[in-house]
Amino acid sequence: MRRPPRLTALLPRPAGPALRAAVLTLLVVLATLGLEWLAWRQYRAVEMREATAAFSRVSDQSTLSLNQQLNHYRNSLLALRAAYIAADGFSVEEFARYIQILGMDRGLSGLRALAFNRAISDAERDTYLAEVRQRNKAYDPIYAEFDIYPPERRPFYHVAEMVQPPAGNQRSLGYDLLSDDVRQRAIEEAGEHGFAATPPLRLRQDPDALAVLLLTPVPAPSPDGNLRPPNTLGASFVVTDLVETALSPALRRQFSLRLSDLGAAGSAHAQPQPLFDDGFPRVPDLRAVRSELVFGGRRWLLEFHPVQPLTPPIARHDLAALFIAGALLAGTVAYLTQQRLQRNSRDHALARLASDCVLRVDASGHVIDADHTALRITGRSARRWRNLPLWASCVPGTHAEAIRALVMSVAAEPTSGSAECRVLGDDGKEHWISLRLGNHLEHPHLRCLLAQLSSIAKRKAAEAEIERLAFFDPLTGLPNRRLLEERAELTLSAARRQPGHAALMVIDLDGFKTVNDEGGHAAGDKVLEIVAERLQAAIRASDTAARLGGDEFVVLLGAPANEADVRATALRLARAIALPAVVQERGWTVTASIGMALYPLHGTDFANLLGAADAAMYRSKHGAKGLHVMAADPDELTA
């Protein structure tokens, strides 16, 4: 039976060294081309990601700048409203003076005008016009012909009575805002929510530009003392002015911008209305960045598009030529050399990223030299380590003596040792390090001690955080029950050794449930933080304020003078807690029911004192909230 030929017999036999060299060169060229292509693709991907991230940061910064400028406009209008309410209204001269104080020409660039709009009925129209003409014509002759327009008679009017600055804005005087549906809806929204912005509209004084009108209501009592439809204060700005004011030229050069009004916040999606467009490309581009902001009850869509698309730094045909030329020129030697250089560079980079640094130390403990990673790992530069004893860098009064003893011990015998210590960095901060020391004095090429230093700052920080979580309340930062018990044992032990007094107060907040129900848990948490701060401020440094949980706090007093001293402290704490806590622009008021227990009258250990104070607190809470009650005398309870 004939055997099948071997596979090797079917392969072509090499024709000689030249063919083998040619095949090897071809393989190297193909491999080089493949690696170059992959490297180029990776570079392009990274370049695209970085460019996209950079442009996103630019768009975020621009959105923030626009939002901040809008808030400046809003705050200026609300400040004018506060001045109006405080003065119970003002004349045209006072209105001009307040506008001057606001400084529109300095800090409110972009605002076209601020106006006072008065709500009147048709029955008041003639009397109102006569009064305005007579009262204000001395300020500006234009008021001598003041009239309401459009001239049609309507049951009610909302008239622009005063406009500042007058230059360029006098066409708005007398305009009835109720004659326009957009402005009328904005007046209604302002009355309901306290502040409102209109969709894009045309100003009377600048009909060629898209603008936004801001409105806020001010009280308008009638002569009989009853409330009537409120007057409003208004501010107007052209959106182009907003963009030019909020965005620097450096930002504007990087993108095209389109602003659109999407309708009222919380309403169904409406047809977008253009606010601003400086040439946004009509062809959709995936790299465009879109964001939304809500202002005055309106949703705005911001669309940013980079001005210049990213283009490859090298044309494709040039790139192909470079690939081929590089592969052919490099060949086997260039390829292998480059690989070796890459390995060397990688090894060097890894060495720089090492988590340890090494110091050479002589037999007397002085540092001979340190590697370049010393500053990153220890906070001290290599120059600051040299020619000083190893322990000289320790934080004064901490571990210097232990490190010196370790160095002397390792130098005396061929052994090794380790320790942890804090060193003082060049920036004056303390850095935790782990020190491992080895004796190489007998090594023919070293002749020194080698100290390997590692940063253990993160571990120490983690240990400190674990300790904090174990002993302190995470919300208020006050000691928790565990730490309170330890401090109570110390306080009571001191009171036993040197006969004296101690006191424990249990504090429960009255009215706190209302804060949670009406303001939410975020407001409740903030009120608890404020109460904790007030407790800390109202007691001595030797006393302890702790949080047991919920709205219950405990105060431990060490060595009070007498019962009157304890009662005075309770009164001081109750008054501090009862002060209004301003959270979410609202003043919340909570009071405290306080139960007090004295050592040794009401108990000789923490548990007994806490129980007695807790019972006293419940008597206070159920008897009349906001009181502070002393625990019952044990003799009275027995009787």
PDB file of N, CA and C in Angstrom, residues 486-504 540 556-561 597-601 603-606 609:
ATOM      1  N   GLU A 486     -18.320  56.308  75.362  1.00  0.00           N
ATOM      2  CA  GLU A 486     -16.924  56.335  75.797  1.00  0.00           C
ATOM      3  C   GLU A 486     -16.615  57.635  76.548  1.00  0.00           C
ATOM      4  N   ARG A 487     -17.077  58.759  75.989  1.00  0.00           N
ATOM      5  CA  ARG A 487     -16.803  60.041  76.657  1.00  0.00           C
ATOM      6  C   ARG A 487     -17.559  60.134  77.986  1.00  0.00           C
ATOM      7  N   ALA A 488     -18.747  59.535  78.036  1.00  0.00           N
ATOM      8  CA  ALA A 488     -19.502  59.553  79.285  1.00  0.00           C
ATOM      9  C   ALA A 488     -18.759  58.775  80.372  1.00  0.00           C
ATOM     10  N   GLU A 489     -18.169  57.619  80.006  1.00  0.00           N
ATOM     11  CA  GLU A 489     -17.408  56.848  80.991  1.00  0.00           C
ATOM     12  C   GLU A 489     -16.245  57.670  81.538  1.00  0.00           C
ATOM     13  N   LEU A 490     -15.557  58.405  80.638  1.00  0.00           N
ATOM     14  CA  LEU A 490     -14.435  59.230  81.092  1.00  0.00           C
ATOM     15  C   LEU A 490     -14.929  60.345  82.010  1.00  0.00           C
ATOM     16  N   THR A 491     -16.041  60.985  81.616  1.00  0.00           N
ATOM     17  CA  THR A 491     -16.569  62.091  82.417  1.00  0.00           C
ATOM     18  C   THR A 491     -17.026  61.599  83.791  1.00  0.00           C
ATOM     19  N   LEU A 492     -17.733  60.467  83.831  1.00  0.00           N
ATOM     20  CA  LEU A 492     -18.213  59.944  85.111  1.00  0.00           C
ATOM     21  C   LEU A 492     -17.063  59.437  85.974  1.00  0.00           C
ATOM     22  N   SER A 493     -16.034  58.860  85.346  1.00  0.00           N
ATOM     23  CA  SER A 493     -14.862  58.415  86.118  1.00  0.00           C
ATOM     24  C   SER A 493     -14.184  59.600  86.784  1.00  0.00           C
ATOM     25  N   ALA A 494     -14.068  60.716  86.032  1.00  0.00           N
ATOM     26  CA  ALA A 494     -13.471  61.915  86.628  1.00  0.00           C
ATOM     27  C   ALA A 494     -14.326  62.435  87.785  1.00  0.00           C
ATOM     28  N   ALA A 495     -15.654  62.363  87.611  1.00  0.00           N
ATOM     29  CA  ALA A 495     -16.540  62.830  88.681  1.00  0.00           C
ATOM     30  C   ALA A 495     -16.445  61.941  89.923  1.00  0.00           C
ATOM     31  N   ARG A 496     -16.154  60.632  89.718  1.00  0.00           N
ATOM     32  CA  ARG A 496     -16.015  59.739  90.870  1.00  0.00           C
ATOM     33  C   ARG A 496     -14.694  59.984  91.597  1.00  0.00           C
ATOM     34  N   ARG A 497     -13.614  60.202  90.807  1.00  0.00           N
ATOM     35  CA  ARG A 497     -12.302  60.397  91.444  1.00  0.00           C
ATOM     36  C   ARG A 497     -12.263  61.694  92.249  1.00  0.00           C
ATOM     37  N   GLN A 498     -12.783  62.750  91.657  1.00  0.00           N
ATOM     38  CA  GLN A 498     -12.825  64.028  92.338  1.00  0.00           C
ATOM     39  C   GLN A 498     -14.298  64.395  92.486  1.00  0.00           C
ATOM     40  N   PRO A 499     -14.885  64.031  93.615  1.00  0.00           N
ATOM     41  CA  PRO A 499     -16.348  64.139  93.743  1.00  0.00           C
ATOM     42  C   PRO A 499     -16.874  65.455  93.176  1.00  0.00           C
ATOM     43  N   GLY A 500     -17.739  65.306  92.234  1.00  0.00           N
ATOM     44  CA  GLY A 500     -18.314  66.473  91.571  1.00  0.00           C
ATOM     45  C   GLY A 500     -19.587  66.076  90.859  1.00  0.00           C
ATOM     46  N   HIS A 501     -19.995  66.886  89.938  1.00  0.00           N
ATOM     47  CA  HIS A 501     -21.243  66.673  89.232  1.00  0.00           C
ATOM     48  C   HIS A 501     -20.975  66.402  87.761  1.00  0.00           C
ATOM     49  N   ALA A 502     -21.941  65.779  87.117  1.00  0.00           N
ATOM     50  CA  ALA A 502     -22.022  65.656  85.663  1.00  0.00           C
ATOM     51  C   ALA A 502     -23.503  65.674  85.314  1.00  0.00           C
ATOM     52  N   ALA A 503     -23.799  65.956  84.091  1.00  0.00           N
ATOM     53  CA  ALA A 503     -25.201  66.045  83.689  1.00  0.00           C
ATOM     54  C   ALA A 503     -25.375  65.533  82.275  1.00  0.00           C
ATOM     55  N   LEU A 504     -26.566  65.010  82.030  1.00  0.00           N
ATOM     56  CA  LEU A 504     -26.908  64.492  80.705  1.00  0.00           C
ATOM     57  C   LEU A 504     -28.255  65.089  80.312  1.00  0.00           C
ATOM     58  N   ARG A 540     -19.557  74.162  76.050  1.00  0.00           N
ATOM     59  CA  ARG A 540     -18.123  74.335  76.239  1.00  0.00           C
ATOM     60  C   ARG A 540     -17.337  73.302  75.442  1.00  0.00           C
ATOM     61  N   LEU A 556     -23.753  66.042  76.888  1.00  0.00           N
ATOM     62  CA  LEU A 556     -23.082  65.585  78.099  1.00  0.00           C
ATOM     63  C   LEU A 556     -22.290  66.749  78.667  1.00  0.00           C
ATOM     64  N   LEU A 557     -22.599  67.126  79.920  1.00  0.00           N
ATOM     65  CA  LEU A 557     -21.913  68.233  80.573  1.00  0.00           C
ATOM     66  C   LEU A 557     -20.953  67.670  81.617  1.00  0.00           C
ATOM     67  N   GLY A 558     -19.716  68.084  81.548  1.00  0.00           N
ATOM     68  CA  GLY A 558     -18.735  67.667  82.546  1.00  0.00           C
ATOM     69  C   GLY A 558     -18.554  68.734  83.607  1.00  0.00           C
ATOM     70  N   ALA A 559     -18.665  68.354  84.837  1.00  0.00           N
ATOM     71  CA  ALA A 559     -18.427  69.221  85.995  1.00  0.00           C
ATOM     72  C   ALA A 559     -19.241  70.505  85.967  1.00  0.00           C
ATOM     73  N   PRO A 560     -20.596  70.418  85.857  1.00  0.00           N
ATOM     74  CA  PRO A 560     -21.380  71.658  86.027  1.00  0.00           C
ATOM     75  C   PRO A 560     -21.325  72.094  87.489  1.00  0.00           C
ATOM     76  N   ALA A 561     -21.481  73.367  87.736  1.00  0.00           N
ATOM     77  CA  ALA A 561     -21.361  73.881  89.104  1.00  0.00           C
ATOM     78  C   ALA A 561     -22.497  73.366  90.001  1.00  0.00           C
ATOM     79  N   ALA A 597     -30.769  65.052  83.511  1.00  0.00           N
ATOM     80  CA  ALA A 597     -30.485  64.153  84.633  1.00  0.00           C
ATOM     81  C   ALA A 597     -29.106  64.496  85.176  1.00  0.00           C
ATOM     82  N   LEU A 598     -28.965  64.481  86.536  1.00  0.00           N
ATOM     83  CA  LEU A 598     -27.716  64.864  87.195  1.00  0.00           C
ATOM     84  C   LEU A 598     -27.022  63.635  87.777  1.00  0.00           C
ATOM     85  N   TYR A 599     -25.708  63.651  87.681  1.00  0.00           N
ATOM     86  CA  TYR A 599     -24.891  62.658  88.379  1.00  0.00           C
ATOM     87  C   TYR A 599     -24.447  63.284  89.689  1.00  0.00           C
ATOM     88  N   PRO A 600     -24.525  62.577  90.810  1.00  0.00           N
ATOM     89  CA  PRO A 600     -24.999  61.189  90.998  1.00  0.00           C
ATOM     90  C   PRO A 600     -26.461  61.117  91.458  1.00  0.00           C
ATOM     91  N   LEU A 601     -27.192  62.247  91.390  1.00  0.00           N
ATOM     92  CA  LEU A 601     -28.536  62.274  91.955  1.00  0.00           C
ATOM     93  C   LEU A 601     -29.478  61.316  91.235  1.00  0.00           C
ATOM     94  N   GLY A 603     -28.517  58.966  88.787  1.00  0.00           N
ATOM     95  CA  GLY A 603     -27.877  57.762  88.269  1.00  0.00           C
ATOM     96  C   GLY A 603     -26.371  57.882  88.367  1.00  0.00           C
ATOM     97  N   THR A 604     -25.730  56.709  88.457  1.00  0.00           N
ATOM     98  CA  THR A 604     -24.274  56.705  88.585  1.00  0.00           C
ATOM     99  C   THR A 604     -23.584  56.127  87.378  1.00  0.00           C
ATOM    100  N   ASP A 605     -24.336  55.731  86.376  1.00  0.00           N
ATOM    101  CA  ASP A 605     -23.720  55.273  85.129  1.00  0.00           C
ATOM    102  C   ASP A 605     -24.488  55.864  83.947  1.00  0.00           C
ATOM    103  N   PHE A 606     -23.915  55.677  82.770  1.00  0.00           N
ATOM    104  CA  PHE A 606     -24.465  56.313  81.572  1.00  0.00           C
ATOM    105  C   PHE A 606     -25.884  55.834  81.292  1.00  0.00           C
ATOM    106  N   LEU A 609     -28.442  57.416  83.697  1.00  0.00           N
ATOM    107  CA  LEU A 609     -28.613  58.836  83.440  1.00  0.00           C
ATOM    108  C   LEU A 609     -29.394  59.070  82.151  1.00  0.00           C
TER     109      LEU A 609
END
